[in-house]
Coordinates of C-alpha atoms and ligand atoms in Angstrom, one line a residue:
X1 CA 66.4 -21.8 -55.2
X2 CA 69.8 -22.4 -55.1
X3 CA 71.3 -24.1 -58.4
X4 CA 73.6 -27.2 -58.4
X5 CA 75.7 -27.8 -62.0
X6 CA 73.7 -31.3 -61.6
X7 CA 72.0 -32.3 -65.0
X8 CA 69.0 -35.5 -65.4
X9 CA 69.6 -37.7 -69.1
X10 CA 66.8 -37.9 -70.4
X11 CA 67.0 -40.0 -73.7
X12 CA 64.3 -40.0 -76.1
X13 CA 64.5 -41.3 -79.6
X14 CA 68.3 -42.1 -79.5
X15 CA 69.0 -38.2 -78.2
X16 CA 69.9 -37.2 -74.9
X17 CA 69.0 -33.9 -73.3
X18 CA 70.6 -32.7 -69.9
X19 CA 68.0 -31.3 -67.6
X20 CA 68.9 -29.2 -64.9
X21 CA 68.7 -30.2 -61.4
X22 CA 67.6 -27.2 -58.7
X23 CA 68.3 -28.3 -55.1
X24 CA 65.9 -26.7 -52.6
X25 CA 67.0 -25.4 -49.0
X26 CA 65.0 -28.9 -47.5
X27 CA 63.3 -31.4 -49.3
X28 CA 63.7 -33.5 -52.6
X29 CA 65.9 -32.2 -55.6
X30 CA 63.4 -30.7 -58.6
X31 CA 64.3 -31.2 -62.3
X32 CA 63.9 -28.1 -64.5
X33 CA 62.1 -29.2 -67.7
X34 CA 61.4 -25.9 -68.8
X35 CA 63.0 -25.9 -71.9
X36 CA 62.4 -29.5 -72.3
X37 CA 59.1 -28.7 -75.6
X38 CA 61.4 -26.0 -76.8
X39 CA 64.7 -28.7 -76.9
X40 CA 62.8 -32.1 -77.0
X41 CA 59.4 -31.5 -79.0
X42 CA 57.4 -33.6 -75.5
X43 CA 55.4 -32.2 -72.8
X44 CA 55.3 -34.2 -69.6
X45 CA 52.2 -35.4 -68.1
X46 CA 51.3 -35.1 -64.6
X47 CA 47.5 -35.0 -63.9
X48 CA 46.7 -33.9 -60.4
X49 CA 50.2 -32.7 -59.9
X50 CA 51.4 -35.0 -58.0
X51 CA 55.4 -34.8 -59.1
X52 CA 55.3 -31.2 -60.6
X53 CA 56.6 -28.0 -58.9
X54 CA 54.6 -25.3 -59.9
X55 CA 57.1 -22.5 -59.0
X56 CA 59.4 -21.7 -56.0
X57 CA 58.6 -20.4 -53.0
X58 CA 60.4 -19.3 -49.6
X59 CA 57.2 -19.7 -47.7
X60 CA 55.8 -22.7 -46.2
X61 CA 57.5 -26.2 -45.9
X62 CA 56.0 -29.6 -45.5
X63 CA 57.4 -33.1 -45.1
X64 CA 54.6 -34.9 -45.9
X65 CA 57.0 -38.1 -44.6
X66 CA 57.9 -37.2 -41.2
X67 CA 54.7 -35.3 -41.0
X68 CA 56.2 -31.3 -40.2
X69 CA 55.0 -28.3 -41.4
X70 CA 56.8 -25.0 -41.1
X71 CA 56.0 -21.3 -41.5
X72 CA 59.0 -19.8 -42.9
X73 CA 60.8 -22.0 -41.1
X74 CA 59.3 -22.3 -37.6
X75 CA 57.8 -25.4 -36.9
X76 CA 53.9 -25.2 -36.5
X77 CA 53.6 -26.7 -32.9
X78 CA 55.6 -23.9 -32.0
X79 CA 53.5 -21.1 -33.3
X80 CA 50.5 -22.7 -32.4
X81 CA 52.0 -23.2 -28.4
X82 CA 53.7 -19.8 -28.3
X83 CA 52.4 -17.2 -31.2
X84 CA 49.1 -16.3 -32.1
X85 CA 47.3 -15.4 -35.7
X86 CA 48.4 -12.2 -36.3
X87 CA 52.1 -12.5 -35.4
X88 CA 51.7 -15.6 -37.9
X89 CA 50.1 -13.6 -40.4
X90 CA 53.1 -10.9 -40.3
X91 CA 55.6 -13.9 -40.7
X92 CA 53.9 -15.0 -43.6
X93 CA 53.9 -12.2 -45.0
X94 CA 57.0 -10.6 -44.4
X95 CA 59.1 -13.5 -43.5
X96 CA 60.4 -12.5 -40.0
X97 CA 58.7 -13.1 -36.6
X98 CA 57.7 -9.2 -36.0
X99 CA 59.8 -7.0 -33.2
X100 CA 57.1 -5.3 -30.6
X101 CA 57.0 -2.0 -32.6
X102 CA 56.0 -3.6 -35.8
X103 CA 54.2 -6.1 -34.2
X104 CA 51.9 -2.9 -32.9
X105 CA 51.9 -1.4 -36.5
X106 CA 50.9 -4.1 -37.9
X107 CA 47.9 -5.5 -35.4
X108 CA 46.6 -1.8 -35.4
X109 CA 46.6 -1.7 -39.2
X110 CA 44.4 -4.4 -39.2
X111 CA 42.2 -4.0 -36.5
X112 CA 41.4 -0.2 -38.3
X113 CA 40.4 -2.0 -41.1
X114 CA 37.9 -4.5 -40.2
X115 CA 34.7 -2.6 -40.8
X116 CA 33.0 -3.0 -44.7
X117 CA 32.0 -0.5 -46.8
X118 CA 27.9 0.1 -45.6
X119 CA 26.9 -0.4 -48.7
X120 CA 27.9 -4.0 -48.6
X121 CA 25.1 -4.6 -46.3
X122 CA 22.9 -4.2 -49.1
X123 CA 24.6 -6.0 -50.8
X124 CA 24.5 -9.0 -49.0
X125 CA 20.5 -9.1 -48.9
X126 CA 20.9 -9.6 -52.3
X127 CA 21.5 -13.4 -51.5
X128 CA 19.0 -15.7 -50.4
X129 CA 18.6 -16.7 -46.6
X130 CA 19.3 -19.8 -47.2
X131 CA 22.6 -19.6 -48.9
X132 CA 25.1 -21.4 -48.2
X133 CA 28.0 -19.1 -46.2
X134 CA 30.5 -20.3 -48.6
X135 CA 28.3 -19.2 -51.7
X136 CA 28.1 -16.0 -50.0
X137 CA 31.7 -15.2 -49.2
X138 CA 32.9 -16.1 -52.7
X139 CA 30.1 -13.3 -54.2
X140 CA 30.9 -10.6 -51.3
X141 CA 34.8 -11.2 -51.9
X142 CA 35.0 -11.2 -55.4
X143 CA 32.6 -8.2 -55.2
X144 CA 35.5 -6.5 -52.7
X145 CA 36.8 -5.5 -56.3
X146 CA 34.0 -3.6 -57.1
X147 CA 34.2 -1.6 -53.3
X148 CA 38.0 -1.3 -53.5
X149 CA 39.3 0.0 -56.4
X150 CA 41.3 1.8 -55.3
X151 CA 43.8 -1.2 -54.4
X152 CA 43.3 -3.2 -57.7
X153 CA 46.3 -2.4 -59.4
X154 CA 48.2 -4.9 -59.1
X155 CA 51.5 -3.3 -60.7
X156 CA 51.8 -0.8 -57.5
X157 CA 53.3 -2.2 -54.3
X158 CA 51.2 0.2 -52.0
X159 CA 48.2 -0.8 -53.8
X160 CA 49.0 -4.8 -53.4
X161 CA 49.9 -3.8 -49.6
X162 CA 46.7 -2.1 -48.9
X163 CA 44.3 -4.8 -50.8
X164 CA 46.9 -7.5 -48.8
X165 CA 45.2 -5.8 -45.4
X166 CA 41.9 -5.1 -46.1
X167 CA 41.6 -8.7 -46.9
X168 CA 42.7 -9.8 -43.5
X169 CA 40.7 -7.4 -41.7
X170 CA 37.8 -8.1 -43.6
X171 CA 37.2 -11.4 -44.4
X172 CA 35.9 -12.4 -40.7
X173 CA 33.5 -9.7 -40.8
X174 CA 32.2 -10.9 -44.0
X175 CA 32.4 -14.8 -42.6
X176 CA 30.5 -13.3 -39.7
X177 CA 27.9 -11.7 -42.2
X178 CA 27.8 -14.3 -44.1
X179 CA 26.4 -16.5 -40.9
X180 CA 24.4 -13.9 -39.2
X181 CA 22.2 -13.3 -43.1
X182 CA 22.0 -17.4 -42.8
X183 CA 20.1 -17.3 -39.1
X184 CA 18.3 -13.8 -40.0
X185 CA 19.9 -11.7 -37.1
X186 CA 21.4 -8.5 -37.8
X187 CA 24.9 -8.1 -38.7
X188 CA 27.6 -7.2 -35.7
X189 CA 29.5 -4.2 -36.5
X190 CA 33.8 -5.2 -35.3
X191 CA 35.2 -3.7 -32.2
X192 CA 38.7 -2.4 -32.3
X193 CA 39.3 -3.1 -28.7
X194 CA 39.0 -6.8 -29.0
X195 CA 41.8 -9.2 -30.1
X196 CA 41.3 -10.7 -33.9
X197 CA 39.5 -14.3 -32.5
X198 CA 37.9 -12.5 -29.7
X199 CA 36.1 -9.8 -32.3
X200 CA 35.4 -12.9 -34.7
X201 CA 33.5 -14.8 -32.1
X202 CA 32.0 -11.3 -30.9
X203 CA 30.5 -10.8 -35.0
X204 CA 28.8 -14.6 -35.1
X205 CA 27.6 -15.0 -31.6
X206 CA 26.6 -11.4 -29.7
X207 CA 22.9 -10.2 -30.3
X208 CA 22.4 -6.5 -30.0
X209 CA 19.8 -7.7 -27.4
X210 CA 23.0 -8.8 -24.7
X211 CA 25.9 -8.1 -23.9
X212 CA 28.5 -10.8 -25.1
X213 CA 31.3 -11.8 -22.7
X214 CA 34.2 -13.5 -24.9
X215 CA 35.9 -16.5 -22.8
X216 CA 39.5 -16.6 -23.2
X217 CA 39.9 -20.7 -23.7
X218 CA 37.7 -20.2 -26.2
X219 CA 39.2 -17.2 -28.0
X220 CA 42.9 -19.2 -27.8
X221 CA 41.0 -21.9 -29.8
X222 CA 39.8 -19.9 -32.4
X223 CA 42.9 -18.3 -32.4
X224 CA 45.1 -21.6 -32.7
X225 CA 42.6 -22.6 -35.2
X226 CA 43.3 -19.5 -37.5
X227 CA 47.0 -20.3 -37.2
X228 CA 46.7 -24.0 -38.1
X229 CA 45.2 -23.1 -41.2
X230 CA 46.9 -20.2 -42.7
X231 CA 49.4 -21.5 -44.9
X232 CA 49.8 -24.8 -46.3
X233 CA 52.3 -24.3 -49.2
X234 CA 51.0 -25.1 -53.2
X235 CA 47.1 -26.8 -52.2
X236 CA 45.0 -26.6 -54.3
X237 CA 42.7 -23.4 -53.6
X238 CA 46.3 -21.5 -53.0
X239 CA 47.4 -23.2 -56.7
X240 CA 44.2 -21.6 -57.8
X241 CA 45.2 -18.3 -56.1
X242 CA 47.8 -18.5 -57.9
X243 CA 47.2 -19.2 -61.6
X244 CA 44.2 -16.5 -61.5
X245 CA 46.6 -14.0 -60.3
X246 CA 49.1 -15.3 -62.9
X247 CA 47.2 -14.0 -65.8
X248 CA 47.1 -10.4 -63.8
X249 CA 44.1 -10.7 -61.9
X250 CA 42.7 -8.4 -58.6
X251 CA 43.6 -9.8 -55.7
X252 CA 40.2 -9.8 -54.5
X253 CA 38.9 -12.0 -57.6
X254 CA 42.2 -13.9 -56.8
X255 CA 41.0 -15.4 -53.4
X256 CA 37.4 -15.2 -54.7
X257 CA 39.1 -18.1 -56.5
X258 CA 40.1 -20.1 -53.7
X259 CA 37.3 -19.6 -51.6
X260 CA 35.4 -21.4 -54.4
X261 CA 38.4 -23.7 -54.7
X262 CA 38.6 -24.8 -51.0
X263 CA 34.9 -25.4 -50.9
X264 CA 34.9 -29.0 -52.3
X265 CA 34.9 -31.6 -50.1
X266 CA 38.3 -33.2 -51.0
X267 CA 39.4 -29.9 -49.2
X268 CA 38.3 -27.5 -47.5
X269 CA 35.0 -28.7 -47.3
X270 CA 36.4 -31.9 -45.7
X271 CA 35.7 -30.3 -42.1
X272 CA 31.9 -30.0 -43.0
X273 CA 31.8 -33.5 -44.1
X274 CA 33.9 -34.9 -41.6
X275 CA 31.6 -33.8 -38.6
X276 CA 28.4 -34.6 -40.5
X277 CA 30.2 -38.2 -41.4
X278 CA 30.9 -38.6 -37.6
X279 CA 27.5 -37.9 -36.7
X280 CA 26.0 -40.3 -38.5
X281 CA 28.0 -42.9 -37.4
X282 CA 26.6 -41.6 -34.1
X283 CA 27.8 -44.1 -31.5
X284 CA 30.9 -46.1 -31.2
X285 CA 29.1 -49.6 -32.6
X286 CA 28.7 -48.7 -35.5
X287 CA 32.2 -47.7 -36.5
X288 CA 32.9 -51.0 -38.1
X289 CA 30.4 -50.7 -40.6
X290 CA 31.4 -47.6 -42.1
X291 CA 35.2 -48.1 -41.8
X292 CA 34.0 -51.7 -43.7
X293 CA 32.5 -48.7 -46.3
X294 CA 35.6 -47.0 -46.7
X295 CA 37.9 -50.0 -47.3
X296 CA 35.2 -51.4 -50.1
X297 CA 36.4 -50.3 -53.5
X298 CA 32.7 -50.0 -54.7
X299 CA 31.5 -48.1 -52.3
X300 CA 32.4 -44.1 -52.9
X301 CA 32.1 -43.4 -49.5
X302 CA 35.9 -42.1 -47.9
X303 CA 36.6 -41.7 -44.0
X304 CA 36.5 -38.1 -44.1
X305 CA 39.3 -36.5 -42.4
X306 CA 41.3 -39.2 -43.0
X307 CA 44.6 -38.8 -45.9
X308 CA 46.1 -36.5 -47.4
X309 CA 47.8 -35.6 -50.8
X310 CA 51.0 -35.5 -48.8
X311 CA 50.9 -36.3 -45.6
X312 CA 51.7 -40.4 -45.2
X313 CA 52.5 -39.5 -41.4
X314 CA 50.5 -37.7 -38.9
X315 CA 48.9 -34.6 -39.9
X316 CA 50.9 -32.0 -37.4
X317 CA 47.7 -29.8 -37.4
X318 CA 45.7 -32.7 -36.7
X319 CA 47.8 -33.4 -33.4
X320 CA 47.7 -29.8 -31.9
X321 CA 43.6 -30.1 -33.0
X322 CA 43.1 -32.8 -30.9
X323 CA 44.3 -31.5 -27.8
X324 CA 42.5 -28.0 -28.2
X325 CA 39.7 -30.3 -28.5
X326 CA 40.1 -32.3 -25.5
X327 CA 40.6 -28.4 -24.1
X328 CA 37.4 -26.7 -25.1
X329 CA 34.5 -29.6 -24.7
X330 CA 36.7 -29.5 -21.1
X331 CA 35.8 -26.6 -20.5
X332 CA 32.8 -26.6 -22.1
X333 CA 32.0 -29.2 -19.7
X334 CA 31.0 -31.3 -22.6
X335 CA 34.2 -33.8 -22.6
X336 CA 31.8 -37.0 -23.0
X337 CA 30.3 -36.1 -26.0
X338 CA 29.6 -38.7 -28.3
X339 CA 30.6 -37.3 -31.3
X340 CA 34.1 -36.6 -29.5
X341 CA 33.9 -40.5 -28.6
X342 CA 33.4 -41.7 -31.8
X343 CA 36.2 -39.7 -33.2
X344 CA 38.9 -41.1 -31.1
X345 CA 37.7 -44.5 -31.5
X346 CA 37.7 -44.1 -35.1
X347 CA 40.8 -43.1 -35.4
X348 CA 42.2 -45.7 -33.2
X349 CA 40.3 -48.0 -35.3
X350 CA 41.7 -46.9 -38.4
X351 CA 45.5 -46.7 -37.3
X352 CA 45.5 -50.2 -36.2
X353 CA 43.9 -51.5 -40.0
X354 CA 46.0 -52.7 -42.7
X355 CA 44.0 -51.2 -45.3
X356 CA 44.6 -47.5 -43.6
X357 CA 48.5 -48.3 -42.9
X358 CA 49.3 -49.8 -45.9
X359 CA 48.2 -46.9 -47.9
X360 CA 49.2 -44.4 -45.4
X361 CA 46.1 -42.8 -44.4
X362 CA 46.1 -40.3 -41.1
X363 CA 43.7 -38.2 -39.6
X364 CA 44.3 -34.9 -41.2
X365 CA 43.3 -31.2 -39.9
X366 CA 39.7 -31.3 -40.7
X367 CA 39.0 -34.4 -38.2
X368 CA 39.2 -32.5 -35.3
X369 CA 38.7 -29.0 -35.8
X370 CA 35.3 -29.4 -36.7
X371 CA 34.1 -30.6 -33.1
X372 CA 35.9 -27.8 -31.9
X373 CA 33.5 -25.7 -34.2
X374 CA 30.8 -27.6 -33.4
X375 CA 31.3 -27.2 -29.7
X376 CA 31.7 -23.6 -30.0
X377 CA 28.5 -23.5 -31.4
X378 CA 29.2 -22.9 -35.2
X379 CA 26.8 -24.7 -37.5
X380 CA 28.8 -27.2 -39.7
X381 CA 28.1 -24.6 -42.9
X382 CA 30.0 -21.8 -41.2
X383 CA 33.2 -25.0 -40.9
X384 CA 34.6 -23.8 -43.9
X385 CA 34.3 -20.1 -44.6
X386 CA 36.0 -19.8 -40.9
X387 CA 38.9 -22.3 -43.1
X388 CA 38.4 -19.9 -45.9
X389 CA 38.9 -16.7 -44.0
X390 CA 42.3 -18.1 -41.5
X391 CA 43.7 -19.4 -45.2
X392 CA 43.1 -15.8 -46.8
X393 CA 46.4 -14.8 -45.4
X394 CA 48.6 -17.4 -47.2
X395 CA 47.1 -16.8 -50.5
X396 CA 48.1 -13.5 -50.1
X397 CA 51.3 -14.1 -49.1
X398 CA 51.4 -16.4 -52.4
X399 CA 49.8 -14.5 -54.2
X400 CA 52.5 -11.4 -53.4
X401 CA 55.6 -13.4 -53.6
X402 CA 54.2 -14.8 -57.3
X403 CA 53.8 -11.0 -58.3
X404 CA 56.8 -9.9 -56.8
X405 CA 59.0 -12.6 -58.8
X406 CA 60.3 -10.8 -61.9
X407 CA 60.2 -14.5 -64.2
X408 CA 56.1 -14.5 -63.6
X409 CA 54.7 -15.9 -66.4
X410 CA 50.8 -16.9 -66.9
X411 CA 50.0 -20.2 -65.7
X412 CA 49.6 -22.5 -68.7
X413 CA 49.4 -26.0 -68.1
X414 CA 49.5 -28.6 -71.4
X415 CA 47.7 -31.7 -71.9
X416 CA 47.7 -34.9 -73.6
X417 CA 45.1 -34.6 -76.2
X418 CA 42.8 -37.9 -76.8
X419 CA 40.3 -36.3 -78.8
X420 CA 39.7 -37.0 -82.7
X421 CA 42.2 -35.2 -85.7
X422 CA 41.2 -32.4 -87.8
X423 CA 37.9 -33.2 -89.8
X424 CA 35.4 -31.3 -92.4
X425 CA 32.1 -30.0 -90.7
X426 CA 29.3 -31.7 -91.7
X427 CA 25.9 -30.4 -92.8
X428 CA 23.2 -30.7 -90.7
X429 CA 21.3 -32.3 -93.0
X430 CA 23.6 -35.0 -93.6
X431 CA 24.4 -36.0 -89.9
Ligands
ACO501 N1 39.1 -43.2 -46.9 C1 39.3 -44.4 -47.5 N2 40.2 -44.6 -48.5 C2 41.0 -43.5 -48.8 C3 40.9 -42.3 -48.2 C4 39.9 -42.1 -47.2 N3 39.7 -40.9 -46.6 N4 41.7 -41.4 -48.7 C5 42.4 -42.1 -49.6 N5 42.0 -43.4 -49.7 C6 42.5 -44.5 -50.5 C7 42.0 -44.3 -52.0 O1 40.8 -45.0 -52.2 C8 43.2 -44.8 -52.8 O2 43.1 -46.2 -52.8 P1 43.7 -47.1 -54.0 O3 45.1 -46.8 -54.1 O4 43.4 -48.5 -53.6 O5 42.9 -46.6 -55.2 C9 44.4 -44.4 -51.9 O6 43.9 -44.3 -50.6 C10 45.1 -43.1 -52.4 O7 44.0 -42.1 -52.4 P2 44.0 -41.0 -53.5 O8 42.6 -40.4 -53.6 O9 44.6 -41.4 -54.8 O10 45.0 -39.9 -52.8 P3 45.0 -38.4 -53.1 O11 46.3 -37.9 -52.6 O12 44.6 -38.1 -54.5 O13 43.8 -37.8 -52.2 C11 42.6 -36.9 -50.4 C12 44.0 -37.2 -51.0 C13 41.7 -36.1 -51.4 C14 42.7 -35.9 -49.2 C15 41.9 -38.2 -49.9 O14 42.7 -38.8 -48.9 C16 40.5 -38.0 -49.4 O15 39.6 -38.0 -50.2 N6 40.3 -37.8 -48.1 C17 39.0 -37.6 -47.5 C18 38.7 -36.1 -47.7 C19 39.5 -35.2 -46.7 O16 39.6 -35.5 -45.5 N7 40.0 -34.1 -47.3 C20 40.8 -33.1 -46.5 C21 42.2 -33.0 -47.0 S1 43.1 -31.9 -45.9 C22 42.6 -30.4 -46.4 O17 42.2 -30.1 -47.6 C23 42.7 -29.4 -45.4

């Protein structure tokens, strides 16, 4: 954060107070009003956060204007054309694109840590069958505490390093447990020889019965999928990342946190919705009716996939989504699917209303992806824990730069307080 001598007035009550103004690398100026109770006796008031920086950060960049999105820099189109997960993952959490030797070191530190302890298979049939996989993986990886304590310390670098890994590793072979409990089929064991999507798919979709051949447009989509969701600067399951791991928290009880956090359907749980929304619109006449729906101020029901906190322009995500799309029902050989249909003419629809223009609504990341999933063959409950386990990696980047930063302080927020004054308890009789 580079500082500027550049001061806000503020004027309250015939005083003034200069505030200072920090000016970030890109993107709009931030005042500092962090001595502003101490100086000024006020708290500001920003429910929902919509014009509050919560902290700095060097690691992902939107503007939500011009619709980009960067990974330390790099423009997402570009990793999601040319890189592939784990390189992304080492850039997020290290800051530099990865030279061959430490791109080896890394991807084989991961892959030799993708098996779970045995003793969370047990575990897991603790849980119902019919849990919901997201239900699951926030039990099994706030429980990762209880397996791993050896890397809970959060004041030792090696032991943030190690928990930082296993977490990676891990978390698609829990998603992948998670789903296999769900359908009652035993759980796959990882295989180091196969590429982080490629073992993924392998975990959900090979039987012990067969062997599982892994096609290679498919793995790229999983893959691209993975990298389109691993970062997306201060959201809000990353904001709750965060603030638990503010107050000192484990890691693993840290993105417990956001798992739970991303599950609702204003996020995360958007790609869920989104599909189920599009299938029961179910054929391309009926799309007036429900976009009708979603302009009608009495009516709760939203387009799902549709806006975004701060994208008013395209969604980059959503772009690269729609083309692996059109890619895997291609070769899927399913390209005239309905549910595909719909979609585009939906959005078509909605980028030529006013109501949509005026208030800047585009399709976002979740409109697409989940007829990818859906193609693939994942049941829409599995839409989000695959969101959950590509997004672990940027709350752990967060979550490390946050504990690295010697100014940490527990997250606090204030509030304006609208309740009644100080008054005597009454007896119970007398009420
Ligand atoms: N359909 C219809 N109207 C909408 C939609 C939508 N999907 N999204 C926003 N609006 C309208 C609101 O009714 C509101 O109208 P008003 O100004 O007349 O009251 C206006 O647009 C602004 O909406 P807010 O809810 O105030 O915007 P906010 O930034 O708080 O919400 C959000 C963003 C939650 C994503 C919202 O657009 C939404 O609910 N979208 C559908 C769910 C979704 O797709 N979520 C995924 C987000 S991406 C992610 O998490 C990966």
């Amino acid at each position: 954060m580079a500082d500027t001598p550049r001061t806000a007035t503020l004027t309250l009550d015939g005083k003034t107070y200069e505030l200072p103004i920090h000016s970030p690398t890109v993107g709009p100026d931030v005042i500092d009003i962090r001595k502003l109770y101490a100086q000024a006796g006020v708290f500001t008031y920003d429910p929902g956060f919509t014009s509050t920086a919560a902290c700095d950060s060097t690691i992902t960049y939107i503007d939500g204007d011009i619709g980009e999105l960067l990974y330390r820099g790099y423009p997402i189109e570009q990793l999601a054309d040319k890189s592939h997960y784990l390189e992304v993952c080492y850039l997020l959490l290290y800051g530099e694109l990865p030279t061959p030797e430490e791109a080896e070191k890394f991807e084989t530190l991961v892959t030799r840590h993708t098996m779970v302890h045995e003793q969370m298979h047990m575990f897991f049939r603790g849980f119902r069958r019919d849990a919901h996989p997201m239900a699951t993986m926030v039990g099994v990886v706030g429980a990762m505490s209880a397996f791993y304590h050896d890397s809970t310390d959060i004041t030792d670098e090696y032991q943030r390093e190690v928990a930082s890994i296993r977490m990676i590793a891990k978390l698609p072979t829990i998603a992948a447990m998670a789903y296999k409990y769900s359908i009652g089929q035993p759980f796959v064991y990882p295989r180091n020889d196969l590429d982080y999507a490629s073992n993924f798919l392998r975990m959900c979709f090979s039987v012990p019965a067969e062997e599982y051949e892994v096609d290679p447009i498919l793995s790229r989509a999983m893959d691209r999928i993975f990298t389109l969701h691993a970062d997306h600067e201060q959201n809000a399951s990353t904001s709750t990342v965060r603030l638990a791991g503010s107050s000192g928290a484990n890691p693993f009880a840290c993105v417990a946190a956001g798992i739970a956090c991303l599950w609702g359907p204003a996020h995360g749980g958007a790609n869920q919705a989104c599909l189920e929304m599009l299938r029961e619109i179910g054929t391309v006449d009926r799309i007036p009716e429900f976009i009708a729906r979603a302009k009608d101020k009495d009516d709760p029901f939203r387009l799902m996939g549709f806006g975004h906190r701060v994208y008013k322009n395209f969604d980059p995500r959503a772009k690269v989504m729609k083309e692996s799309a059109d890619e895997v029902l291609g070769l899927l050989g399913i390209e005239n699917n309905e549910t595909l249909k719909v979609a585009k003419e939906l959005e078509r629809i909605a980028l030529e209303d006013p109501y949509f223009i005026d208030k800047k609504l585009y399709p976002n990341v979740d409109f697409y992806s989940g007829i990818i999933l859906d193609a693939m063959g994942f049941p829409t409950s599995m839409f989000t824990p695959i969101f959950a386990m590509s997004r672990t990696v940027g709350w752990i980047a967060q979550w490390k730069e946050m504990i690295a930063d010697p100014q940490l302080k527990i997250g606090r927020p204030r509030q304006l307080y609208m309740g009644d004054t100080a008054r005597d308890y009454i007896d119970v009789e007398k009420r």
